[in-house]
Tab-separated table of C-alpha atoms in Angstrom:
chain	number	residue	atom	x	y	z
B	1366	UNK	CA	-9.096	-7.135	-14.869
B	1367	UNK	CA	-8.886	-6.740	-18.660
B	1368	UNK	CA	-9.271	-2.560	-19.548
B	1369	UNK	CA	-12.181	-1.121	-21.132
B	1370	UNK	CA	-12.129	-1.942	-24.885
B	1371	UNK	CA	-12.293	1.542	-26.798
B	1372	UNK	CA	-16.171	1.692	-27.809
B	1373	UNK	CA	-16.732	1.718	-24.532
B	1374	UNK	CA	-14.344	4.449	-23.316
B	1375	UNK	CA	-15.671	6.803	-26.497
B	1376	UNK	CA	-19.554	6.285	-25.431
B	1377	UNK	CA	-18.463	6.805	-21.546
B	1378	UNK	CA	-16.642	9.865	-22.926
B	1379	UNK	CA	-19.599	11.157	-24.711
B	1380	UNK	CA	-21.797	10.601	-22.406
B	1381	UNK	CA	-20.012	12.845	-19.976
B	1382	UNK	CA	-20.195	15.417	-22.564
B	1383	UNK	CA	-23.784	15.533	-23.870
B	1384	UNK	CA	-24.364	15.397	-19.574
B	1385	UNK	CA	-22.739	19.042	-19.220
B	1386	UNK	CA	-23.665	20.286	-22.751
B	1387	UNK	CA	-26.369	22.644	-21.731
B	1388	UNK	CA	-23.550	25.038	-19.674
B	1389	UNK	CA	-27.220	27.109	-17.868
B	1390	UNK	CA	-29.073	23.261	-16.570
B	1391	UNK	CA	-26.721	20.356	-17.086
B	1392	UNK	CA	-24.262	19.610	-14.596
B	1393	UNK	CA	-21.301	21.929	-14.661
B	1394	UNK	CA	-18.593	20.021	-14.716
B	1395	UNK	CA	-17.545	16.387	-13.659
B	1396	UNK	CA	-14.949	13.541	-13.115
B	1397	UNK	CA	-14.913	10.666	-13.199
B	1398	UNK	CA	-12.790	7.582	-12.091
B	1399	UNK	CA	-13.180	3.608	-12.409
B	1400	UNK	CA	-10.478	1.444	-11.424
B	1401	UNK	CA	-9.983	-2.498	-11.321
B	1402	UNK	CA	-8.431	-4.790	-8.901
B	1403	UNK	CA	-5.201	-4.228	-9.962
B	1404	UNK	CA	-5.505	-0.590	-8.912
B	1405	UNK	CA	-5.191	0.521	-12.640
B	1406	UNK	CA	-7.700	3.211	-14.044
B	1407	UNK	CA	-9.948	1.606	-16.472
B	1408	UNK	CA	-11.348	4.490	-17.550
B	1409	UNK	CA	-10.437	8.303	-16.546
B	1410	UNK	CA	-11.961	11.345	-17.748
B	1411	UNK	CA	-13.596	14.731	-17.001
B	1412	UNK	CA	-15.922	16.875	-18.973
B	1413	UNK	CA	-17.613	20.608	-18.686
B	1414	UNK	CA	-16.200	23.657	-16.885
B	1415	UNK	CA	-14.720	24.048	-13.034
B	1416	UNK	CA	-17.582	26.172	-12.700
B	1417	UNK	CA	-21.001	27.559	-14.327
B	1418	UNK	CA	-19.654	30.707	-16.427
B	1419	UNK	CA	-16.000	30.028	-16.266
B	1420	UNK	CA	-14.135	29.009	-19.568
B	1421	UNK	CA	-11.814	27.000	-17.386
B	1422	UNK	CA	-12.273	23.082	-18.532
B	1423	UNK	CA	-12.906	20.579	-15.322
B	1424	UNK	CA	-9.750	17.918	-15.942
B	1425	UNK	CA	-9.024	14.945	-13.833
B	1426	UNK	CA	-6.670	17.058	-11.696
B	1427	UNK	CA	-9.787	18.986	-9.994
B	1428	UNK	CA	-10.322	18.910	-6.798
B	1429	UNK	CA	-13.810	18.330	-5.218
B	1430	UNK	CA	-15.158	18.352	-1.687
B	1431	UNK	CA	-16.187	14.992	-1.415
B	1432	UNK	CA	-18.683	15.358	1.921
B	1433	UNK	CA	-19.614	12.419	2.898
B	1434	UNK	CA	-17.680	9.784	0.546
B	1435	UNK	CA	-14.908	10.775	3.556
B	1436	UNK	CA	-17.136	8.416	5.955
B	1437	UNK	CA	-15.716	5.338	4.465
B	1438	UNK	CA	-11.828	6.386	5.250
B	1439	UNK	CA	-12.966	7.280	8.551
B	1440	UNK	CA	-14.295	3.710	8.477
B	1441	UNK	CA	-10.973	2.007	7.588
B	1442	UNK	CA	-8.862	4.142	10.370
B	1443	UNK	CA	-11.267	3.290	13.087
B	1444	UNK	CA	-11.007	-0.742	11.691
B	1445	UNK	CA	-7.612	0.146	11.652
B	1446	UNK	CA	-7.436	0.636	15.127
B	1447	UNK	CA	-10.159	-2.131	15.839
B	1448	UNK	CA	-7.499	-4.883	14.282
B	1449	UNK	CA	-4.565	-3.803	16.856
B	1450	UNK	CA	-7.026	-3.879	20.067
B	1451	UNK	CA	-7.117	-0.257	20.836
B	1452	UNK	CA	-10.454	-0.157	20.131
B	1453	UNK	CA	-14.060	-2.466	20.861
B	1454	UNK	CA	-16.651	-2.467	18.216
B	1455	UNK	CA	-18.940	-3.184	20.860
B	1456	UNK	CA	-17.783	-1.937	24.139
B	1457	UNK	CA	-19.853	1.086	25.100
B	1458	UNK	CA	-18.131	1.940	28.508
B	1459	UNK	CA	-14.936	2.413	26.075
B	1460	UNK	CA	-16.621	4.671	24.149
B	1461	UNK	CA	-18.213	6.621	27.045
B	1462	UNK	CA	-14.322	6.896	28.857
B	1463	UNK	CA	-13.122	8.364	25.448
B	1464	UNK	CA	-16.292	10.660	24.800
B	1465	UNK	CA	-17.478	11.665	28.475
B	1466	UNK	CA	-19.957	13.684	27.098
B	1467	UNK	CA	-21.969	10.448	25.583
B	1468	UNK	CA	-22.899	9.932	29.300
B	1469	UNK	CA	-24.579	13.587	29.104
B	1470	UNK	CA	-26.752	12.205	25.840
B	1471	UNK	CA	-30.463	12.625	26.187
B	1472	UNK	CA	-32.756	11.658	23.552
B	1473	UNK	CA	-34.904	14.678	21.861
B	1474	UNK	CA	-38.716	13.773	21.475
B	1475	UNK	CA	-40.913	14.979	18.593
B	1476	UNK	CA	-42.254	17.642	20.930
B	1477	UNK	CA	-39.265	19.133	21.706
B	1478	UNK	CA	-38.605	17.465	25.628
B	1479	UNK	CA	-35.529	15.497	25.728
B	1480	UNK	CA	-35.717	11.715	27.551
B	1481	UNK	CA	-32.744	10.028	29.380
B	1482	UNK	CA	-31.351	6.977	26.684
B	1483	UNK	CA	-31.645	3.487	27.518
B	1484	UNK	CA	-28.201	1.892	26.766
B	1485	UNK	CA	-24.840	3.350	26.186
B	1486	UNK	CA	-23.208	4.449	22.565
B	1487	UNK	CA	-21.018	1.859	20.758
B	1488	UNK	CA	-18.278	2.061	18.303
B	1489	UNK	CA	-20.246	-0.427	16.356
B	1490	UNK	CA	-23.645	1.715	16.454
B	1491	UNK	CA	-21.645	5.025	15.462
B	1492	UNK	CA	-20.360	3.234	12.448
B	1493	UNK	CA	-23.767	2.033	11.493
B	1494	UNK	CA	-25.857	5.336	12.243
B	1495	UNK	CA	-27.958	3.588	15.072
B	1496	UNK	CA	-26.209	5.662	17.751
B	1497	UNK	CA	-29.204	7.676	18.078
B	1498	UNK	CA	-27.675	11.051	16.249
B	1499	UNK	CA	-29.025	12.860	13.444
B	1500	UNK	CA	-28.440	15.344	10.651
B	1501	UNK	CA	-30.363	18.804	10.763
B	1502	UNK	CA	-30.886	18.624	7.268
B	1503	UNK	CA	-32.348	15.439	7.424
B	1504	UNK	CA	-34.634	16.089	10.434
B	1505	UNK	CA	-37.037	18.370	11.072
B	1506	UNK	CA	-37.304	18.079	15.008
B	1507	UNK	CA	-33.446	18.050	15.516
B	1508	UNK	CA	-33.508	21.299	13.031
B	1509	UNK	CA	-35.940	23.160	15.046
B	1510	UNK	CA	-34.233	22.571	18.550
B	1511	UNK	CA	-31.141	24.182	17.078
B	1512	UNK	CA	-33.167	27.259	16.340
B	1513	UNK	CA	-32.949	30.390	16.863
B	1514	UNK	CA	-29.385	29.847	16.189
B	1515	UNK	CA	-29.527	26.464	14.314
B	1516	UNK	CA	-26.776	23.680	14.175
B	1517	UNK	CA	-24.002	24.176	10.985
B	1518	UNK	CA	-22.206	20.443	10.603
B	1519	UNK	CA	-20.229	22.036	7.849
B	1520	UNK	CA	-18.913	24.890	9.746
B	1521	UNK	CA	-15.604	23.630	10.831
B	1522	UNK	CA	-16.235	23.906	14.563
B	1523	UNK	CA	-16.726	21.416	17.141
B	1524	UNK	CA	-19.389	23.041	18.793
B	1525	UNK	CA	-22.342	22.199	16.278
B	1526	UNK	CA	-21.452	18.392	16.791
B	1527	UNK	CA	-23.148	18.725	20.547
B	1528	UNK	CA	-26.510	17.804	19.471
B	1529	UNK	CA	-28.830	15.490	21.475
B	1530	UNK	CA	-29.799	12.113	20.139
B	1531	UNK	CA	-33.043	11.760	17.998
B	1532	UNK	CA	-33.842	8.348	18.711
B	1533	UNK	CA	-32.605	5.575	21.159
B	1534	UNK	CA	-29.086	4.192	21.096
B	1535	UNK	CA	-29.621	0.911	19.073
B	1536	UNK	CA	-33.224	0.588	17.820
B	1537	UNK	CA	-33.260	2.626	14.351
B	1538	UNK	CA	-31.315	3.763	11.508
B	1539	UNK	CA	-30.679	7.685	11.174
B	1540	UNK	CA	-28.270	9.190	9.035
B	1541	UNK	CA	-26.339	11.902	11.165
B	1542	UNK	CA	-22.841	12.992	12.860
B	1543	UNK	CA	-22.262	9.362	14.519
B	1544	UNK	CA	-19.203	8.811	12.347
B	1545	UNK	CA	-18.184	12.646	13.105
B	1546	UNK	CA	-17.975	11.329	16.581
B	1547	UNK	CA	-16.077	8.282	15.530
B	1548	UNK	CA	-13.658	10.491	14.237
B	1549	UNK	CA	-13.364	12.158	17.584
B	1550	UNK	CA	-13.011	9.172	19.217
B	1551	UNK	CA	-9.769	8.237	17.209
B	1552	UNK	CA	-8.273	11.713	17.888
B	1553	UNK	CA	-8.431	11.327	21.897
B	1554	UNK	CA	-7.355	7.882	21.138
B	1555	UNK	CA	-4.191	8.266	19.058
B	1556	UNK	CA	-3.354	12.006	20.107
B	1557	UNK	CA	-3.622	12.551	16.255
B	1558	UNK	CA	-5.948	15.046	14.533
B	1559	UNK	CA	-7.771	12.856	12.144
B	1560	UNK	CA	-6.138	15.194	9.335
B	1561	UNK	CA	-2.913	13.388	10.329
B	1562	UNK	CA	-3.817	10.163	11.081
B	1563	UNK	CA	-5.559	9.810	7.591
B	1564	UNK	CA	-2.414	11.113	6.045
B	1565	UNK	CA	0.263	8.391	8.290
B	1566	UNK	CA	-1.826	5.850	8.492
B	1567	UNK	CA	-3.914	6.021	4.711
B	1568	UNK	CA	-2.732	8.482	2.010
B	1569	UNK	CA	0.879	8.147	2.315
B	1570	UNK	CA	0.934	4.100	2.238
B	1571	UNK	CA	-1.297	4.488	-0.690
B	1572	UNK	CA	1.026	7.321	-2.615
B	1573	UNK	CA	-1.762	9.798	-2.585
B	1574	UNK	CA	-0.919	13.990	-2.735
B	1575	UNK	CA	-4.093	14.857	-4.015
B	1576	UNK	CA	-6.629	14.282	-1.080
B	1577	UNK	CA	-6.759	15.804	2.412
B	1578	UNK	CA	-8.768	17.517	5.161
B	1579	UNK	CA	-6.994	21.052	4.706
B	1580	UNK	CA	-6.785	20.809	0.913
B	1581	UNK	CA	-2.394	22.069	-0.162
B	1582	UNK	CA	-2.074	25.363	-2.056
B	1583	UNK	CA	-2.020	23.161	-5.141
B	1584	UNK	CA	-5.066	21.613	-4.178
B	1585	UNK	CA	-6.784	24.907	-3.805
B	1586	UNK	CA	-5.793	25.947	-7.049
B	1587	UNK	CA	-7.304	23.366	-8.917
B	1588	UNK	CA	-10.270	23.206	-6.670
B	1589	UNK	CA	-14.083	22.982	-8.494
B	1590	UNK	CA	-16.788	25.601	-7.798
B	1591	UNK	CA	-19.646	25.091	-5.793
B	1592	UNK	CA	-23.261	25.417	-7.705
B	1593	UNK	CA	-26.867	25.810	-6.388
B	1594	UNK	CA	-29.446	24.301	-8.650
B	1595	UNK	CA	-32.998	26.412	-8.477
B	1596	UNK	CA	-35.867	24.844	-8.594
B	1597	UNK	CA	-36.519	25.667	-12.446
B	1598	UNK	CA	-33.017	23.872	-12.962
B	1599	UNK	CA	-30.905	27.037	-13.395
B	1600	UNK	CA	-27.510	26.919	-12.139
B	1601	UNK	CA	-25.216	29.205	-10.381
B	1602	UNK	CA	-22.402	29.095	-8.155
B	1603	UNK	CA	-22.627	29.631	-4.745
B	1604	UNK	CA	-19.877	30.079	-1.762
B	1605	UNK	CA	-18.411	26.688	-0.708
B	1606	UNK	CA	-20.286	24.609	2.045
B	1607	UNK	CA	-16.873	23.737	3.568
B	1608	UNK	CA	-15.204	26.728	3.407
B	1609	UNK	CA	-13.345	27.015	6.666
B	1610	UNK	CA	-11.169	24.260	5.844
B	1611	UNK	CA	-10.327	26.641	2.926
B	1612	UNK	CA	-9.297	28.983	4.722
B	1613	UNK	CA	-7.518	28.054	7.942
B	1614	UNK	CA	-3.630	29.504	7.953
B	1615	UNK	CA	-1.930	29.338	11.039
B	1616	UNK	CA	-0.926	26.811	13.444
B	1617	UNK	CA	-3.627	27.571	15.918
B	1618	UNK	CA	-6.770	28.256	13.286
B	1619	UNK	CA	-5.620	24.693	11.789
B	1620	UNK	CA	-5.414	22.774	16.079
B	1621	UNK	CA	-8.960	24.333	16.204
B	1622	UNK	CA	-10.190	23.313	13.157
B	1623	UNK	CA	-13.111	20.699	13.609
B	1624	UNK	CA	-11.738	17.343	11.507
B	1625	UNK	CA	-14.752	15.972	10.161
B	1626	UNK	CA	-14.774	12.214	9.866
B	1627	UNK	CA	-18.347	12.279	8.206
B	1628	UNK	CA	-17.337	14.577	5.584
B	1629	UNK	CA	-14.434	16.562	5.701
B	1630	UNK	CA	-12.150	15.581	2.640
B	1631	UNK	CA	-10.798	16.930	-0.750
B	1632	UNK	CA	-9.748	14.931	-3.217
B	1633	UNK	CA	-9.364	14.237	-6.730
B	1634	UNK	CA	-11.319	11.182	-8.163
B	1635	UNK	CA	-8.286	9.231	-9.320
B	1636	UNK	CA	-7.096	9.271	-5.765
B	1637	UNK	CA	-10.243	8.472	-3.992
B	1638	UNK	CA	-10.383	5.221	-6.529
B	1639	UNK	CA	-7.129	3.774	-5.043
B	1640	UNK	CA	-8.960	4.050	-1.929
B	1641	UNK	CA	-11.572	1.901	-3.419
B	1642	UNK	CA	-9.005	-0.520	-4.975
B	1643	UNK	CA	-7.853	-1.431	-1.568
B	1644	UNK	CA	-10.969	-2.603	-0.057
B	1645	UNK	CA	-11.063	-4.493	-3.933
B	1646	UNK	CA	-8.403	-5.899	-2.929
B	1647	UNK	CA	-9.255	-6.959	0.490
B	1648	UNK	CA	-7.386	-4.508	2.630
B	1649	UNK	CA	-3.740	-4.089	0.491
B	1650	UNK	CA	-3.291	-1.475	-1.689
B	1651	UNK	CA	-2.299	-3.354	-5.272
B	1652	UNK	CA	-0.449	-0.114	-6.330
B	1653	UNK	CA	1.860	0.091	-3.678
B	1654	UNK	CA	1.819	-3.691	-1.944
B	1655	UNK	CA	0.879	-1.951	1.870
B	1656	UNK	CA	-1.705	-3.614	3.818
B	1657	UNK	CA	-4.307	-1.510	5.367
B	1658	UNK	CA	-6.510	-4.155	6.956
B	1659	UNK	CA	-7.210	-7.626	6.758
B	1660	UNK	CA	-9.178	-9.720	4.758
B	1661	UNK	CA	-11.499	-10.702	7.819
B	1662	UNK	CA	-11.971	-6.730	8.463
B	1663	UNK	CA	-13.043	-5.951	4.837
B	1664	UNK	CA	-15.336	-8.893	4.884
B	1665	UNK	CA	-17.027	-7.430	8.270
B	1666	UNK	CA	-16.999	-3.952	6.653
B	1667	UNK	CA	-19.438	-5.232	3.888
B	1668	UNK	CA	-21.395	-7.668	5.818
B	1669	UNK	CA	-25.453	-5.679	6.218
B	1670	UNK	CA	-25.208	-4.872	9.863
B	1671	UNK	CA	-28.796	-3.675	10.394
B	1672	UNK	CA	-30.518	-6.638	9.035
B	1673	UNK	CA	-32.970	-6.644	12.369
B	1674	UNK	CA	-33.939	-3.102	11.371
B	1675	UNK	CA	-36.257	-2.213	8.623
B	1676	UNK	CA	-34.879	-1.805	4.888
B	1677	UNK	CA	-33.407	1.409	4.262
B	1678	UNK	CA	-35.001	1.943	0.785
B	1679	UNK	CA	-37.998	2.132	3.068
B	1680	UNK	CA	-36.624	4.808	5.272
B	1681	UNK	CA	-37.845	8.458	4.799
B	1682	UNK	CA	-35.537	11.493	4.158
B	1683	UNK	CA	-36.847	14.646	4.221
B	1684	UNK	CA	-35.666	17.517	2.673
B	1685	UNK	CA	-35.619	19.730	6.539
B	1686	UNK	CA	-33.174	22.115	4.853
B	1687	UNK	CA	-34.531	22.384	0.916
B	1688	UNK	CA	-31.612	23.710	0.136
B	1689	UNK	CA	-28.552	21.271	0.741
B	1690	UNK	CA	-30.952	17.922	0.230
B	1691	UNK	CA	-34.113	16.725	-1.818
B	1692	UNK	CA	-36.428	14.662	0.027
B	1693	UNK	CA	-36.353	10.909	-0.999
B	1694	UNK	CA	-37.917	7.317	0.365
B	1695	UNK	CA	-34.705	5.170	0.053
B	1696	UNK	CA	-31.217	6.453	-1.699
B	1697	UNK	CA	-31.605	6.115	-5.338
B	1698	UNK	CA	-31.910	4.066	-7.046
B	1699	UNK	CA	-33.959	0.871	-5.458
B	1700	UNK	CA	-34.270	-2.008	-6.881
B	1701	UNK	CA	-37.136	-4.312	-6.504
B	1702	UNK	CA	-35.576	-7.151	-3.705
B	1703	UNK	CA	-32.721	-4.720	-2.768
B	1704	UNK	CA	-32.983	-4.412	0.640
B	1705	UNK	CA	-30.335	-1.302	0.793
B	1706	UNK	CA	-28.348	-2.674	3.936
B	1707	UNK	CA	-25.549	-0.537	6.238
B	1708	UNK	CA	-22.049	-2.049	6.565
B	1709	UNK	CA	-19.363	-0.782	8.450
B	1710	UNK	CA	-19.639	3.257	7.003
B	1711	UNK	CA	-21.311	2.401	3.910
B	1712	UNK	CA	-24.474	1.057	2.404
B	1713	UNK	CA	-25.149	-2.298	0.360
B	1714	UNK	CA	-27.169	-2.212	-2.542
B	1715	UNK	CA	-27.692	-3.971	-5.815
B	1716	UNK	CA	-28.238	-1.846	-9.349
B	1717	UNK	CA	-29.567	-2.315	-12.525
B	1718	UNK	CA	-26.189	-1.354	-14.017
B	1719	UNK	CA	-24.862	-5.002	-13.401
B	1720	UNK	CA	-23.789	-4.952	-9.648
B	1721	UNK	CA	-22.934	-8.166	-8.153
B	1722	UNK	CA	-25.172	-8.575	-5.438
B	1723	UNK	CA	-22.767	-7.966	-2.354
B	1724	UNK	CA	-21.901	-4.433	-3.682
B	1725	UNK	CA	-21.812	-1.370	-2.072
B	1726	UNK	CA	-21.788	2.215	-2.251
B	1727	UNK	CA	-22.212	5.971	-0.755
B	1728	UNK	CA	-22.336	9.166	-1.554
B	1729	UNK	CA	-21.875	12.677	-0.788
B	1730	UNK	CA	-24.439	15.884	-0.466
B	1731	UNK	CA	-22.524	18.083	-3.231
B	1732	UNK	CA	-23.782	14.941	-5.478
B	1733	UNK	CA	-20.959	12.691	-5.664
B	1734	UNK	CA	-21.086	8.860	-6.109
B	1735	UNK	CA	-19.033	5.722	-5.434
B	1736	UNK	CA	-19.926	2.399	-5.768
B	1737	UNK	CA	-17.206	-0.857	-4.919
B	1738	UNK	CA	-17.880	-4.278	-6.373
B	1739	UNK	CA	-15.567	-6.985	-4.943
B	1740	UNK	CA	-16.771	-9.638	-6.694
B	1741	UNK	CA	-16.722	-8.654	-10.164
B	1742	UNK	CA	-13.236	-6.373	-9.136
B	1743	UNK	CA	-14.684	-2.910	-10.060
B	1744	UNK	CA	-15.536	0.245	-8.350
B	1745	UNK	CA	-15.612	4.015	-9.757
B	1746	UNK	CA	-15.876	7.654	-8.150
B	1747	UNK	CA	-18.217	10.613	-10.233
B	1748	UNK	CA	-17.726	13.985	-8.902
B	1749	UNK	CA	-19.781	16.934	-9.235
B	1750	UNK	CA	-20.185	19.907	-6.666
B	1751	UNK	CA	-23.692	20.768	-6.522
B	1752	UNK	CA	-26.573	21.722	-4.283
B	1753	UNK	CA	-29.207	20.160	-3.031
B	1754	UNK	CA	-28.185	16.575	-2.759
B	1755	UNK	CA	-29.965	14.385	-4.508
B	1756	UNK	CA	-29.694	16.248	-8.605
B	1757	UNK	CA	-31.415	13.823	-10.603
B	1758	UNK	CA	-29.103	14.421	-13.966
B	1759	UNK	CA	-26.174	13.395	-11.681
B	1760	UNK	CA	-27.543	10.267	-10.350
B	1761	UNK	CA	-28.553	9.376	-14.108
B	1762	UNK	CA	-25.443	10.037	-15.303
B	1763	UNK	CA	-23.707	7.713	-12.563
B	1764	UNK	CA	-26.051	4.834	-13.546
B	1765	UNK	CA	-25.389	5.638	-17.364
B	1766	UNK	CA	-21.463	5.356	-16.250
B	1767	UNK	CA	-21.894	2.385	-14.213
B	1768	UNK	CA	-23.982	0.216	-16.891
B	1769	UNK	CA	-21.646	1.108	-19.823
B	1770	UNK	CA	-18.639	0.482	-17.515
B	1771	UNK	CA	-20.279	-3.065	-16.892
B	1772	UNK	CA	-20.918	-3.622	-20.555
B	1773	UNK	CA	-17.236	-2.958	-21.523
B	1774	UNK	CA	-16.474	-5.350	-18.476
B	1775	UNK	CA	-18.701	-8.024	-20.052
């Protein structure tokens, strides 16, 4: 992968600039990361302020909650575990032996009455959000059973993870807490939190100190600010989504500390991208020569696994709590033909920006946004930390990035 020639990196550069120039209705501050095959950085930078009002610059050391861009590590230590045997992709009565309380499940109806499910909870269906669970802030019936007291995924405790189902095991698509649960799963398995096992088994092959689930004193230091966009655009910062992993001390807070597998990570964007570069690499890190998975595993990870379901840019997401998510049909953008697939954690979809066709992507609700092209050997990480998901001058900005990254590629 030849770098970035320097036209390039001065209009990616500027663009991240003019994108955070108005400090009261841009975006705040935000990084941003592309790296090649070769694990290199073709083009590192950040631009704007840690936080609306602070005169502190946002540099490529911040640290960002990045929600649910954690799904996809959670995918490659569960495929981890699927390559030595330990676990079935497909073996349900595995799953229900691990998680006894999947055999409890019942399925909630629109009226409130909960139904007994038809077929038992794979790993496979967890990984793909067909499991059956949901997100409350992505469903309005699952939301209201919850209430008076409500369900909190981001609240650091296991407890709000005991939701009932929203739709049959198997027969849709629903974003939700299914990869939360495969986390869980490879915590009873292993005897590891998933804290641990993502640092053994992921971070440390890779040479990574700047990405965790309990973010280091160092970490903390350099951490970005949280924002809240109003509806008139208006900015302000707000008190972190995540914050109990911020604040766990002591041996026992940190053993009782919920490990979220569907969104529970800090990082930096550099370090997220070498992340990237190993599934660009099919499964070895090129930075530090360790293997992570196989070829064959990568491949299976990015094959469309719900292809006898309907499209996703078809599928409705409403905005059941306004302020953490905008509603949206599909995830931006969608592309006429595209039919936004699910691999294993992760969904495919082809861009504008010059995409190969087998690429894919994710994101996470503080409006972050990764895409990974094997074929063409490119993938990047933006970072910003606002509320609700779905901020329109971030997603523009990461399709700006993305086309003038392809350009410079070209």
């Amino acid at each position: 992968m030849s770098a970035l020639n320097p036209t390039n990196i001065e209009a990616l550069r500027r663009r991240m600039q003019s994108a955070c120039s108005d400090s009261e209705k841009g975006l705040p501050g935000v990084s941003v990361a592309v790296v090649g095959r070769d694990g290199k950085q073709l083009f590192s930078h950040a631009a704007g302020h840690r936080g609306h009002g602070s005169s502190e610059p946002m540099t490529v050391d911040s640290v960002f909650w990045i929600a649910s861009c954690t799904k996809m590590i959670t995918g490659i230590a569960c495929m981890q575990l699927v390559e030595q045997g330990k676990l079935s992709l497909d073996d349900a009565g595995q799953m229900h032996r691990i998680c006894p309380e999947f055999d409890e499940l019942r399925v909630l109806q629109d009226h409130g009455t909960l139904v007994e499910k038809k077929r038992g909870i794979t790993l496979r269906m967890l990984l793909t959000h067909t499991s059956g669970f949901g997100y409350t802030f992505y469903n309005e019936k699952l939301r209201d059973y919850g209430r008076p007291v409500g369900y909190d995924e981001f609240s650091g405790y296991a407890e709000d993870f005991n939701q009932p189902l929203v739709h049959q095991p198997g027969e849709a698509w629903e974003y939700g807490i299914g990869i939360d649960w495969a986390g869980v799963v490879l915590e009873r398995l292993t005897g590891q939190s998933l804290s641990d096992y993502f640092h053994q088994h992921i971070f440390e092959p890779l040479g990574l100190r700047h990405i965790s689930m309990i973010p280091t004193e160092e970490m903390k230091t350099n951490l970005a600010y949280m924002h809240q966009r109003a509806a008139d655009g208006q900015l302000s910062v707000r008190d972190h989504l995540l914050r109990r992993a911020l604040t766990v001390k002591s041996e026992s807070d940190i053993k009782s500390y919920f490990n979220s597998g569907g969104a529970g990570c800090f990082s930096t964007a550099e370090d997220y991208s070498q992340i990237l570069a190993v599934l660009l690499n099919n499964g070895t890190s090129p930075t530090t020569g360790k293997q992570l998975l196989k070829k064959e595993t990568v491949d299976e990870m990015f094959r469309d696994q719900i292809e006898n379901l309907p499209p996703l840019r078809e599928k409705h997401f409403p905005a059941a709590k306004a302020d953490l998510s905008h509603s949206s049909i599909g995830i931006h953008p969608t592309v006429e033909g595209d039919r936004q697939g699910w691999g294993l954690t992760f969904m495919l979809s082809r861009s504008t920006t010059g995409r190969s066709v087998g690429t894919v992507q994710w994101s996470g609700i503080a409006n972050l946004r990764w895409w990974c092209d094997r074929e063409k050997g490119v993938a990047g990480f933006i970072c910003s930390q606002i509320l609700p998901y779905g901020d329109a001058q971030l997603f523009q900005l990461s399709q700006d990035v993305e086309t003038e990254v392809y350009k410079g590629l070209a």
